[in-house]
Structures are given as C-alpha cells and as structure tokens.
Amino acid sequence: MFPLVARSRLLPMSLPFRYFGAAVVFQVAAWAMLFAYSSDFVSFEGSLGPAFAALHLVTLGVLAMTAIGATLQLLPVATRQPVRSLGAAKLAWWLLVPGVALFAAGAAAFAPQTMGIGAMLVGLALAIYAVLLAVNLLGARGMKVVVAHGWGALACLAALAATGLALVARYEHGVALDHGAFRAAHLVLATYGFMGLLAVGLSSFLLPMLAVAPAPPAQIAYAVLALAIAGIVAAVLGLPVPAALLGLAAAAMHTASLERSLRARLRPALGPGFLLVRVSWACLVASIGVALLMALDLAPARAALIFGLLLVPGWLLTFLLGVLQRIVPFLASVHYSSAARGTPLISALTPAPLLAGHQVLHLAALGALLAAALTGEAWLARAGAAAGLAGALAFASFFAFVIVKVRHHGIQPPHQPAPA
Amino acid sequence: MEFNRHISRRLHEEHDATLTLWGRVEATLAAGKSDPALLKSAAASLAHELDVHFDFEEKELFPRLAAFGEADIGELLAEEHTTIRSAGRRFIELVRSDPGAAELKPLALELAERLFSHVQKEEMSLLPMLEDLVDEEADGELTAAYTS
C-alpha cells in the first residue's frame, strides 16, 4: 500500500522515517524535561517554563512531527495523489526540527526571543506542509471522508498558526490581546482541530485496514466531522458548554463507529497497538467530559491540568504511539521489499515484548501523572515522568530495532501469529 | 470501501473469502489446535489463488497499471506474489504429502501473515486504482476474462 505510493509516487522511506525519528527523539526529550522539573508539574497552569517546554516538545515535536510524516505517506494512498515536492517535504523537516528545539529551549529558559525564532521556523515548516496538504487535497480522487477531514484539519492549522504567532508576539513584544481567549483557541485548534481531525479522518481508513475490518459508514464519519467542527467553532467563539456537548457527541459517535467496525474484523487477533488506541479513545471522551465540568464550574482542583493530561498525552500521544507501533514495521516491510529479497515479514519487525513493555510504561506514566494532578503530590509526578521517560526510551529502542532489522534482513518465518 | 466496477467487486469478494479462511487457520494454529480438514481447505483455496487470481492480476491488471504510469504498484504486488507462490506451493505440497510435518505450522502462519498483508495492499491501492482506470467496456472484458 504505502510504498505503492512511495515507489510510484517517489516517496522514499527516509522521508516519513525522518519525521518519525525526530518524533522519537523529541518524545524522550519531553519526558526527560518533565522528569528533571517534575516538581513544577502539579502547579503548572500554562505559563512559560520547563513544563510548558515539555508540553510543546510533545505537541510540536512528537504530535505535529508524526502527523506530517504520516500524512505525507498515508494521504497519497487515500487521495490517489502523489506528494508534489519531495524537496519541500524535506525542507519542512529541516525547519521544523530546529524550530521545535529552539522553541522548547526558549520556553524552558524563559527566553521569549529564542522562542520567537523557534516559532518562526515552526511556522514556516507548517506553512510548507499546509501548501503540500492543500495541493494534495485539491487533486484528491478517493476516500472523500479522509479528504473532508483533511480540509478541516488544514483550516484549523491556519487558524492555529495565526493564534500561535499572536501569542508569541505577546510574549516577545508585549502585544495587547485577550491572552486567555487566544490561548484557549490555540489549544482547541491545535489539539481537537488540526491533530484531532487528522487522527479521526485517518482512523476511518487506517484502523480498519490494520485490523482487516470494514470501514465505518461514510454518513457516520461525516456526522462526526460536522459535530467536531461545530464544537471547535463554538470553543473558539468562547461557548464552552455547547462546544463540550458537541465534542462529546462527536467523540462518542467516532469511537462507537470504529468499535463496531473492529468487531466485524476478519482477523481474530488485533495485534499490538490497539490497547493504546482504545485507551486514547477513553481519554478523548474523558477530556471533553472534564472540559464540560470546567465550563459548568463543577470541576475539581487542578481540573485544567487533568484536562490537559487527558487531552495531550492521554488521547493524542497514546493514539499516535499505538498507531506507530503498527505502521512503522508495516512501512519498513514494504519499503524493503524487492524481487531479490522478497518482502520482510511484519511480525519479524515487531518486537512484541519490547512493545508490551512500552505499553505498560506509557500507561503507568499516564496513570501516575493523573494521580499527581488529582492529589497534588509531586512524587507521583516524578514517578510518572520516570515511567514516561522509560517508555519513551523503550519506544526509541523499538524504532531503532526496526531500522536495524530491515537493513540487515535475515528475517525468519514467524512461529507465532503476526500482528494484523 | 464501495466498489463500482464488477472486476473490483469480484476481486474484493475473493479477498474477503481468503481473509476469512486464513483468519481461521491462524486462530486455530495459534491456539495450538490441529485441524487437518481446515488445512486441506486452505490448500485448495490457495491453489486457486495462486493459479487464477494471481495470474489474472499479473497478466491483465498490472500491465494496465503500467500503461497508466503506475508500474511500480504492479511490481511490488508481483514481488509479493513470487514470495507467496514459493511458500504457498510448499504448503500445498506438505498438506497433500506430509500433513504431520513440523514445518507445516510455521509455514501456515507465515502464509497467513503474507496473505493478510498482501490483501490489505491490494484493497487499499490496486482496487481503488482500478476504479479510476477501468471504464465500463474494459470492466466487462476483464470480468469476462476472469470468470471464463
């Protein structure tokens, strides 16, 4: 599938994998930052500092980085359109990686000017990506559901960049604006908007493909999109209760339709990654539930922190890690297929014990951080960050394993059923 | 995904049947059970897959993809056909001649994985592309050629 695109549309393995590789490194950096400054965690309210830096290492360095790499590879399959410029795709990576590093370093060091340079680089990278995405969507022929979600994500990306630059201008130049409103809009556009709509749209064909299951009905997918966009617009306009209700309806419908699809799968074993995907769905629904409680003034102490945890590491990061557990071996297998060598078996590129360990560590990290946010206990935050760091290192080992394995070949037939 | 061309639908139905059968094979072997009748059925189905389905794709479909500038897709799928054929022939031979062979279980599991992966690729790329490349007349010709 994907290399079909990669070959006929000349997207070499190094292109998506450079994005995935950078995301792997930034994930380690994010957890390391949180571990080093875990005492700041329970009092974090969104202001500059190491926790803010760790948050953006995840959102920009892991989530956006992976989203770009994955969509460059996956969208051409869904839209039957090639990536128009490999040079532009590479340039975006060369801008995004130093941009994220500078932005995070500036945030951690309370240095808005450094952050500003990083933000400009990130903005340029996202602008290049937005053009590539728009060109691809304009010529799209297949999978209209995915295309519609792509347009929604693109619109959110444009608004996200605008609000992000406005916030940096406030930090750097003291530009007067309604900081709370801009920050809330920026957060919603980045998470539920850009990342969320891409994740939801790609889920509608990627997850059934991985599970060998039928895709959810298109009408339901469009209904989810309409509800999600209405919720995002309401949130940006400062109407949190309608936004949360619309978002809850969209999230419930999305997860229910995919669960129904997975139940109809043709391959009994779901394989690795799907536990993380399911946990991420629970976190998505819970995040909106907490947002609703906050809007109704019914939320517990540190509700904003709990909300952020459920949203970013809980939903988006967990979902992405679950999907990467599957698509990294899959893509590597197809890229290294040749007439002389044959196609490497995906199961031989899937180190099951390592992935199981990563899963346990990641979920333990989430649990401990949520407990820290609920109780205000700093030691729980430190324990959670330690588990997260260990999990990120396990994930990095998995990524390195796949790269080394495909380069050395010598792949043996499996003696256990492979992941779907 | 909904397919409008007869040939796409026909291939899709065969893919579904293949996945259902090999899903059972995989689940049975993974549970440590033995089911000679199921393996015989899988071998018979695989023989049709290798001799009819694969041949048709290689002779009729991949050249059409190449003519439309999508040769690499056909090349990749043909490479997988070669690997699956090799393992598949061995599997069919073992089921017929030595169903108790220790080699049979890992070979069947390997085939199940390769077939799942291969069908996923065809469903996501080959069949949607046929929807674009094949007009009604060609659809009729291809369907007739496949079912003859």
Coordinates of N, CA, C and O in Angstrom, one line a residue, chain B:
Chain B
M1 N -14.8 -0.1 1.7 CA -14.9 0.7 0.6 C -15.9 0.1 -0.4 O -15.9 -1.1 -0.7
E2 N -16.7 1.0 -1.0 CA -17.7 0.5 -2.1 C -17.0 0.5 -3.4 O -16.3 1.5 -3.8
F3 N -17.1 -0.5 -4.1 CA -16.5 -0.6 -5.5 C -17.7 -0.6 -6.5 O -18.7 -1.3 -6.4
N4 N -17.4 0.2 -7.6 CA -18.5 0.3 -8.6 C -18.2 -0.7 -9.8 O -19.1 -1.0 -10.6
R5 N -17.0 -1.1 -10.0 CA -16.6 -1.9 -11.1 C -16.8 -3.4 -10.8 O -16.5 -3.8 -9.6
H6 N -17.3 -4.2 -11.7 CA -17.6 -5.6 -11.4 C -16.3 -6.3 -11.1 O -16.3 -7.1 -10.2
I7 N -15.2 -6.0 -11.8 CA -14.0 -6.7 -11.6 C -13.4 -6.4 -10.2 O -12.9 -7.3 -9.5
S8 N -13.6 -5.1 -9.8 CA -13.1 -4.8 -8.4 C -13.9 -5.5 -7.4 O -13.4 -6.0 -6.4
R9 N -15.2 -5.6 -7.6 CA -16.1 -6.3 -6.6 C -15.8 -7.7 -6.5 O -15.7 -8.3 -5.5
R10 N -15.5 -8.3 -7.7 CA -15.2 -9.8 -7.8 C -13.9 -10.1 -7.0 O -13.9 -11.0 -6.2
L11 N -12.9 -9.3 -7.2 CA -11.6 -9.5 -6.5 C -11.8 -9.2 -5.0 O -11.2 -9.9 -4.2
H12 N -12.6 -8.2 -4.7 CA -12.8 -7.9 -3.3 C -13.5 -9.1 -2.6 O -13.1 -9.4 -1.5
E13 N -14.5 -9.7 -3.3 CA -15.2 -10.8 -2.6 C -14.2 -12.0 -2.4 O -14.3 -12.6 -1.4
E14 N -13.3 -12.2 -3.4 CA -12.3 -13.3 -3.2 C -11.4 -12.9 -2.1 O -11.0 -13.8 -1.3
H15 N -11.0 -11.7 -1.9 CA -10.1 -11.2 -0.8 C -10.8 -11.5 0.5 O -10.2 -12.1 1.4
D16 N -12.1 -11.2 0.6 CA -12.8 -11.4 1.9 C -12.8 -12.9 2.2 O -12.6 -13.3 3.4
A17 N -13.1 -13.7 1.2 CA -13.1 -15.2 1.4 C -11.7 -15.7 1.9 O -11.6 -16.5 2.8
T18 N -10.7 -15.2 1.2 CA -9.3 -15.6 1.6 C -9.0 -15.2 3.0 O -8.5 -16.0 3.8
L19 N -9.4 -13.9 3.4 CA -9.0 -13.5 4.8 C -9.8 -14.2 5.8 O -9.3 -14.6 6.9
T20 N -11.1 -14.5 5.5 CA -11.9 -15.3 6.5 C -11.3 -16.7 6.7 O -11.1 -17.1 7.9
L21 N -10.9 -17.3 5.6 CA -10.4 -18.7 5.7 C -9.1 -18.7 6.5 O -8.8 -19.4 7.4
W22 N -8.2 -17.8 6.1 CA -6.8 -17.8 6.7 C -6.9 -17.2 8.1 O -6.0 -17.5 8.9
G23 N -7.9 -16.4 8.4 CA -8.1 -16.0 9.8 C -8.4 -17.1 10.7 O -7.9 -17.2 11.8
R24 N -9.2 -18.1 10.1 CA -9.5 -19.3 10.9 C -8.2 -20.1 11.1 O -8.0 -20.7 12.1
V25 N -7.5 -20.2 10.0 CA -6.2 -21.0 10.0 C -5.3 -20.5 11.1 O -4.8 -21.2 12.0
E26 N -5.1 -19.2 11.1 CA -4.2 -18.5 12.0 C -4.7 -18.7 13.5 O -3.9 -19.1 14.4
A27 N -6.0 -18.5 13.7 CA -6.5 -18.6 15.0 C -6.4 -20.1 15.5 O -6.1 -20.3 16.7
T28 N -6.7 -21.0 14.7 CA -6.6 -22.4 15.1 C -5.2 -22.8 15.5 O -5.0 -23.4 16.5
L29 N -4.2 -22.5 14.6 CA -2.9 -22.8 14.9 C -2.3 -22.1 16.1 O -1.6 -22.7 16.9
A30 N -2.7 -20.8 16.2 CA -2.2 -20.1 17.4 C -2.7 -20.6 18.7 O -2.1 -20.5 19.7
A31 N -3.9 -21.2 18.6 CA -4.5 -21.8 19.9 C -3.9 -23.2 20.1 O -4.3 -23.9 21.1
G32 N -3.0 -23.7 19.3 CA -2.3 -25.0 19.4 C -3.2 -26.1 19.0 O -2.9 -27.3 19.4
K33 N -4.2 -25.8 18.3 CA -5.1 -26.9 17.8 C -4.7 -27.4 16.4 O -3.9 -26.8 15.7
S34 N -5.2 -28.6 16.1 CA -4.9 -29.2 14.8 C -6.2 -29.4 14.1 O -7.2 -29.9 14.7
D35 N -6.3 -29.1 12.8 CA -7.5 -29.2 12.1 C -7.1 -29.6 10.6 O -7.0 -28.7 9.8
P36 N -6.8 -30.8 10.3 CA -6.4 -31.2 9.0 C -7.4 -30.8 7.9 O -6.9 -30.4 6.8
A37 N -8.7 -30.9 8.2 CA -9.6 -30.5 7.2 C -9.5 -29.1 6.8 O -9.7 -28.7 5.7
L38 N -9.3 -28.2 7.8 CA -9.2 -26.8 7.6 C -7.9 -26.5 6.7 O -8.0 -25.7 5.8
L39 N -6.9 -27.2 7.0 CA -5.6 -27.0 6.3 C -5.8 -27.5 4.8 O -5.3 -26.8 3.9
K40 N -6.6 -28.6 4.6 CA -6.8 -29.0 3.3 C -7.7 -28.0 2.5 O -7.4 -27.7 1.3
S41 N -8.6 -27.4 3.2 CA -9.5 -26.4 2.6 C -8.6 -25.2 2.2 O -8.8 -24.6 1.2
A42 N -7.7 -24.8 3.1 CA -6.8 -23.7 2.9 C -5.9 -23.9 1.7 O -5.7 -23.0 0.9
A43 N -5.4 -25.2 1.6 CA -4.5 -25.5 0.5 C -5.3 -25.4 -0.8 O -4.8 -24.9 -1.8
A44 N -6.5 -25.9 -0.9 CA -7.3 -25.9 -2.1 C -7.6 -24.4 -2.5 O -7.5 -24.1 -3.7
S45 N -8.0 -23.6 -1.5 CA -8.3 -22.2 -1.8 C -7.0 -21.5 -2.3 O -7.0 -20.7 -3.2
L46 N -5.9 -21.9 -1.7 CA -4.6 -21.2 -2.0 C -4.2 -21.6 -3.5 O -3.7 -20.7 -4.2
A47 N -4.5 -22.8 -3.9 CA -4.2 -23.2 -5.2 C -4.9 -22.4 -6.2 O -4.3 -21.9 -7.2
H48 N -6.2 -22.1 -6.0 CA -7.0 -21.3 -6.8 C -6.4 -19.8 -6.8 O -6.3 -19.2 -7.9
E49 N -6.0 -19.4 -5.7 CA -5.5 -18.0 -5.5 C -4.2 -17.9 -6.4 O -4.1 -16.9 -7.1
L50 N -3.3 -18.9 -6.3 CA -2.1 -18.8 -7.0 C -2.2 -18.9 -8.5 O -1.6 -18.2 -9.3
D51 N -3.1 -19.9 -8.9 CA -3.2 -20.2 -10.3 C -4.1 -19.3 -11.1 O -3.9 -19.0 -12.2
V52 N -5.2 -18.8 -10.4 CA -6.1 -18.0 -11.1 C -6.0 -16.5 -10.8 O -5.8 -15.7 -11.6
H53 N -6.2 -16.2 -9.5 CA -6.2 -14.8 -9.0 C -4.9 -14.1 -9.3 O -4.9 -13.0 -9.9
F54 N -3.8 -14.7 -8.9 CA -2.5 -14.1 -9.1 C -2.2 -13.9 -10.6 O -1.7 -12.9 -11.1
D55 N -2.4 -15.0 -11.4 CA -2.2 -15.0 -12.8 C -2.9 -13.9 -13.5 O -2.4 -13.2 -14.4
F56 N -4.2 -13.8 -13.1 CA -5.1 -12.8 -13.8 C -4.5 -11.4 -13.5 O -4.4 -10.5 -14.4
E57 N -4.2 -11.1 -12.2 CA -3.6 -9.8 -11.9 C -2.3 -9.5 -12.7 O -2.2 -8.4 -13.1
E58 N -1.5 -10.5 -12.7 CA -0.2 -10.3 -13.4 C -0.4 -10.1 -14.9 O 0.3 -9.3 -15.5
K59 N -1.3 -10.8 -15.5 CA -1.4 -10.8 -17.0 C -2.3 -9.6 -17.4 O -2.1 -9.0 -18.5
E60 N -3.4 -9.4 -16.6 CA -4.4 -8.4 -17.1 C -4.3 -7.1 -16.4 O -4.6 -6.0 -17.0
L61 N -4.0 -7.1 -15.1 CA -4.2 -5.8 -14.4 C -2.9 -5.0 -14.2 O -2.8 -3.8 -14.5
F62 N -1.8 -5.7 -13.9 CA -0.5 -5.0 -13.7 C -0.1 -4.3 -15.0 O 0.4 -3.1 -14.9
P63 N -0.2 -4.9 -16.2 CA 0.2 -4.2 -17.4 C -0.7 -2.9 -17.6 O -0.2 -1.9 -18.1
R64 N -2.0 -3.0 -17.2 CA -2.8 -1.8 -17.3 C -2.3 -0.7 -16.4 O -2.3 0.5 -16.8
L65 N -1.9 -1.1 -15.2 CA -1.4 -0.1 -14.3 C -0.1 0.5 -14.9 O 0.1 1.8 -14.8
A66 N 0.7 -0.3 -15.5 CA 2.0 0.2 -16.0 C 1.7 1.2 -17.2 O 2.3 2.3 -17.3
A67 N 0.6 0.9 -18.0 CA 0.3 1.8 -19.1 C -0.2 3.1 -18.6 O -0.1 4.1 -19.3
F68 N -0.7 3.2 -17.3 CA -1.1 4.4 -16.8 C -0.1 5.1 -15.8 O -0.4 5.9 -15.0
G69 N 1.1 4.6 -16.0 CA 2.2 5.2 -15.2 C 2.3 4.7 -13.8 O 2.9 5.4 -12.9
E70 N 1.7 3.6 -13.5 CA 1.7 3.1 -12.1 C 2.3 1.7 -12.1 O 1.9 0.8 -11.4
A71 N 3.4 1.6 -12.8 CA 4.1 0.3 -12.9 C 4.6 -0.2 -11.6 O 4.6 -1.4 -11.3
D72 N 5.1 0.7 -10.8 CA 5.7 0.3 -9.5 C 4.7 -0.5 -8.6 O 5.1 -1.3 -7.8
I73 N 3.5 -0.1 -8.7 CA 2.5 -0.8 -7.8 C 2.4 -2.2 -8.3 O 2.5 -3.2 -7.4
G74 N 2.3 -2.4 -9.6 CA 2.3 -3.8 -10.1 C 3.5 -4.6 -9.7 O 3.5 -5.8 -9.4
E75 N 4.7 -3.9 -9.8 CA 5.9 -4.6 -9.5 C 6.0 -5.0 -8.0 O 6.4 -6.1 -7.7
L76 N 5.5 -4.1 -7.1 CA 5.6 -4.5 -5.7 C 4.6 -5.7 -5.5 O 5.0 -6.7 -4.8
L77 N 3.4 -5.6 -6.0 CA 2.5 -6.7 -5.8 C 3.0 -8.0 -6.4 O 2.8 -9.1 -5.9
A78 N 3.6 -7.9 -7.6 CA 4.2 -9.1 -8.3 C 5.3 -9.7 -7.4 O 5.4 -10.9 -7.4
E79 N 6.1 -8.8 -6.8 CA 7.2 -9.4 -5.9 C 6.6 -10.2 -4.8 O 7.1 -11.2 -4.4
E80 N 5.5 -9.7 -4.2 CA 4.8 -10.4 -3.2 C 4.2 -11.7 -3.7 O 4.2 -12.7 -3.0
H81 N 3.7 -11.7 -4.9 CA 3.2 -12.9 -5.5 C 4.3 -14.0 -5.5 O 4.0 -15.1 -5.2
T82 N 5.5 -13.6 -5.9 CA 6.6 -14.5 -6.1 C 6.8 -15.2 -4.7 O 7.0 -16.4 -4.6
T83 N 6.9 -14.3 -3.7 CA 7.2 -14.9 -2.3 C 6.1 -15.8 -1.8 O 6.3 -16.9 -1.3
I84 N 4.8 -15.3 -2.1 CA 3.7 -16.1 -1.6 C 3.6 -17.4 -2.4 O 3.3 -18.5 -1.8
R85 N 3.8 -17.3 -3.7 CA 3.8 -18.6 -4.5 C 4.8 -19.6 -4.0 O 4.4 -20.8 -3.9
S86 N 6.0 -19.2 -3.7 CA 7.0 -20.1 -3.3 C 6.6 -20.8 -2.0 O 6.6 -22.0 -1.8
A87 N 6.1 -20.0 -1.0 CA 5.7 -20.6 0.3 C 4.4 -21.4 0.1 O 4.2 -22.4 0.7
G88 N 3.5 -20.8 -0.8 CA 2.3 -21.5 -1.0 C 2.4 -22.9 -1.6 O 1.7 -23.8 -1.2
R89 N 3.3 -23.0 -2.6 CA 3.5 -24.3 -3.3 C 4.0 -25.3 -2.3 O 3.6 -26.5 -2.3
R90 N 4.9 -24.9 -1.4 CA 5.4 -25.8 -0.4 C 4.3 -26.2 0.6 O 4.3 -27.4 1.0
F91 N 3.5 -25.3 1.0 CA 2.4 -25.5 1.9 C 1.4 -26.6 1.3 O 1.1 -27.5 1.9
I92 N 1.1 -26.4 0.0 CA 0.1 -27.3 -0.7 C 0.7 -28.7 -0.7 O 0.0 -29.7 -0.5
E93 N 2.0 -28.7 -1.1 CA 2.7 -30.0 -1.2 C 2.7 -30.7 0.2 O 2.4 -31.9 0.3
L94 N 3.0 -30.0 1.2 CA 3.1 -30.6 2.5 C 1.7 -31.1 3.0 O 1.6 -32.2 3.6
V95 N 0.7 -30.3 2.8 CA -0.7 -30.7 3.2 C -1.1 -32.0 2.5 O -1.7 -32.9 3.1
R96 N -0.6 -32.1 1.2 CA -1.0 -33.3 0.5 C -0.1 -34.5 0.9 O -0.7 -35.6 1.1
S97 N 1.2 -34.3 1.1 CA 2.1 -35.4 1.2 C 2.5 -35.7 2.6 O 2.8 -36.9 3.0
D98 N 2.5 -34.7 3.5 CA 3.0 -34.9 4.8 C 2.4 -34.0 5.8 O 3.0 -33.1 6.4
P99 N 1.1 -34.2 6.1 CA 0.3 -33.2 6.9 C 0.8 -33.2 8.3 O 0.4 -32.2 9.1
G100 N 1.6 -34.1 8.8 CA 2.1 -34.1 10.1 C 3.5 -33.4 10.3 O 4.0 -33.3 11.3
A101 N 4.0 -32.8 9.2 CA 5.3 -32.2 9.2 C 5.4 -31.0 10.1 O 4.5 -30.2 10.2
A102 N 6.5 -31.0 10.9 CA 6.7 -29.9 11.8 C 6.8 -28.6 11.1 O 6.5 -27.5 11.7
E103 N 7.2 -28.6 9.9 CA 7.4 -27.4 9.1 C 6.0 -26.7 8.8 O 6.0 -25.5 8.5
L104 N 4.9 -27.5 8.8 CA 3.7 -27.0 8.3 C 3.1 -25.8 9.1 O 2.6 -24.9 8.5
K105 N 3.2 -25.9 10.4 CA 2.6 -24.8 11.3 C 3.3 -23.5 11.0 O 2.6 -22.5 10.7
P106 N 4.6 -23.4 11.1 CA 5.2 -22.1 10.9 C 5.0 -21.6 9.5 O 4.8 -20.4 9.2
L107 N 4.9 -22.6 8.5 CA 4.7 -22.2 7.1 C 3.3 -21.6 7.0 O 3.1 -20.6 6.3
A108 N 2.3 -22.2 7.6 CA 0.9 -21.7 7.5 C 0.8 -20.4 8.1 O 0.1 -19.5 7.6
L109 N 1.5 -20.2 9.3 CA 1.4 -18.9 9.9 C 2.1 -17.8 9.1 O 1.6 -16.7 9.0
E110 N 3.2 -18.2 8.4 CA 3.9 -17.2 7.6 C 2.9 -16.9 6.4 O 2.8 -15.7 6.1
L111 N 2.3 -17.9 5.8 CA 1.4 -17.6 4.7 C 0.2 -16.7 5.1 O -0.2 -15.8 4.4
A112 N -0.3 -17.0 6.3 CA -1.4 -16.2 6.8 C -1.0 -14.8 6.9 O -1.7 -13.9 6.4
E113 N 0.1 -14.5 7.4 CA 0.6 -13.1 7.6 C 0.8 -12.5 6.2 O 0.4 -11.4 6.0
R114 N 1.5 -13.2 5.3 CA 1.7 -12.7 4.0 C 0.5 -12.4 3.2 O 0.3 -11.4 2.5
L115 N -0.5 -13.3 3.3 CA -1.8 -13.1 2.6 C -2.5 -11.9 3.2 O -3.1 -11.1 2.4
F116 N -2.6 -11.8 4.5 CA -3.3 -10.6 5.1 C -2.6 -9.3 4.6 O -3.3 -8.4 4.2
S117 N -1.3 -9.3 4.7 CA -0.6 -8.1 4.3 C -0.8 -7.7 2.8 O -1.0 -6.6 2.4
H118 N -0.8 -8.8 2.0 CA -0.9 -8.6 0.6 C -2.3 -8.1 0.2 O -2.5 -7.2 -0.6
V119 N -3.3 -8.7 0.8 CA -4.7 -8.3 0.5 C -4.9 -6.9 1.0 O -5.6 -6.1 0.3
Q120 N -4.4 -6.6 2.1 CA -4.5 -5.2 2.6 C -4.0 -4.2 1.6 O -4.6 -3.2 1.3
K121 N -2.9 -4.5 1.0 CA -2.3 -3.6 0.0 C -3.2 -3.5 -1.3 O -3.4 -2.5 -1.8
E122 N -3.6 -4.7 -1.7 CA -4.5 -4.7 -2.9 C -5.8 -3.9 -2.6 O -6.3 -3.2 -3.5
E123 N -6.3 -4.1 -1.5 CA -7.6 -3.4 -1.1 C -7.4 -1.9 -1.1 O -8.3 -1.1 -1.4
M124 N -6.3 -1.5 -0.6 CA -6.1 -0.1 -0.4 C -5.5 0.6 -1.6 O -5.6 1.9 -1.7
S125 N -4.9 -0.1 -2.5 CA -4.3 0.6 -3.7 C -4.7 0.1 -5.0 O -5.2 0.8 -5.9
L126 N -4.7 -1.3 -5.2 CA -5.0 -1.8 -6.5 C -6.4 -1.6 -6.9 O -6.8 -1.1 -7.9
L127 N -7.3 -2.0 -6.0 CA -8.8 -1.9 -6.3 C -9.2 -0.5 -6.5 O -9.9 -0.2 -7.5
P128 N -8.9 0.4 -5.6 CA -9.3 1.8 -5.8 C -8.7 2.4 -7.2 O -9.4 3.1 -7.8
M129 N -7.5 1.9 -7.5 CA -7.0 2.4 -8.7 C -7.7 1.9 -10.0 O -7.9 2.6 -10.9
L130 N -8.1 0.6 -9.9 CA -8.9 0.1 -11.0 C -10.2 0.9 -11.2 O -10.7 1.0 -12.3
E131 N -10.8 1.3 -10.1 CA -12.0 2.1 -10.2 C -11.8 3.4 -11.1 O -12.6 3.8 -11.8
D132 N -10.5 3.9 -11.0 CA -10.2 5.1 -11.8 C -9.8 4.7 -13.3 O -10.1 5.4 -14.2
L133 N -9.1 3.6 -13.4 CA -8.5 3.3 -14.7 C -9.4 2.5 -15.7 O -9.2 2.5 -16.9
V134 N -10.3 1.7 -15.1 CA -11.1 0.8 -15.9 C -12.5 1.5 -16.3 O -13.2 1.8 -15.4
D135 N -12.8 1.6 -17.6 CA -14.1 2.1 -18.0 C -15.1 0.9 -18.1 O -14.7 -0.3 -17.9
E136 N -16.3 1.2 -18.4 CA -17.4 0.1 -18.4 C -17.0 -1.0 -19.4 O -17.2 -2.2 -19.1
E137 N -16.5 -0.6 -20.5 CA -16.2 -1.6 -21.6 C -15.1 -2.5 -21.1 O -15.2 -3.8 -21.2
A138 N -14.1 -1.9 -20.6 CA -12.9 -2.7 -20.1 C -13.3 -3.5 -18.9 O -12.9 -4.7 -18.7
D139 N -14.2 -3.0 -18.1 CA -14.7 -3.7 -16.9 C -15.4 -5.0 -17.4 O -15.1 -6.1 -16.8
G140 N -16.2 -4.9 -18.4 CA -16.9 -6.1 -18.9 C -15.9 -7.1 -19.5 O -16.0 -8.3 -19.2
E141 N -14.9 -6.6 -20.2 CA -13.9 -7.5 -20.8 C -13.1 -8.2 -19.7 O -12.9 -9.4 -19.8
L142 N -12.7 -7.5 -18.7 CA -11.9 -8.0 -17.6 C -12.7 -9.1 -16.8 O -12.2 -10.1 -16.5
T143 N -14.0 -8.7 -16.5 CA -14.8 -9.6 -15.8 C -15.0 -10.9 -16.6 O -14.9 -12.0 -16.0
A144 N -15.3 -10.8 -17.8 CA -15.4 -12.0 -18.7 C -14.2 -12.8 -18.7 O -14.2 -14.0 -18.6
A145 N -13.1 -12.1 -18.8 CA -11.8 -12.9 -18.9 C -11.5 -13.6 -17.6 O -11.0 -14.7 -17.6
Y146 N -11.9 -13.0 -16.5 CA -11.6 -13.6 -15.2 C -12.5 -14.8 -14.9 O -12.1 -15.8 -14.3
T147 N -13.8 -14.6 -15.3 CA -14.7 -15.7 -15.0 C -14.8 -16.8 -16.0 O -15.5 -17.8 -15.8
S148 N -14.1 -16.6 -17.1 CA -14.2 -17.6 -18.2 C -13.4 -18.9 -17.8 O -12.4 -18.8 -17.1

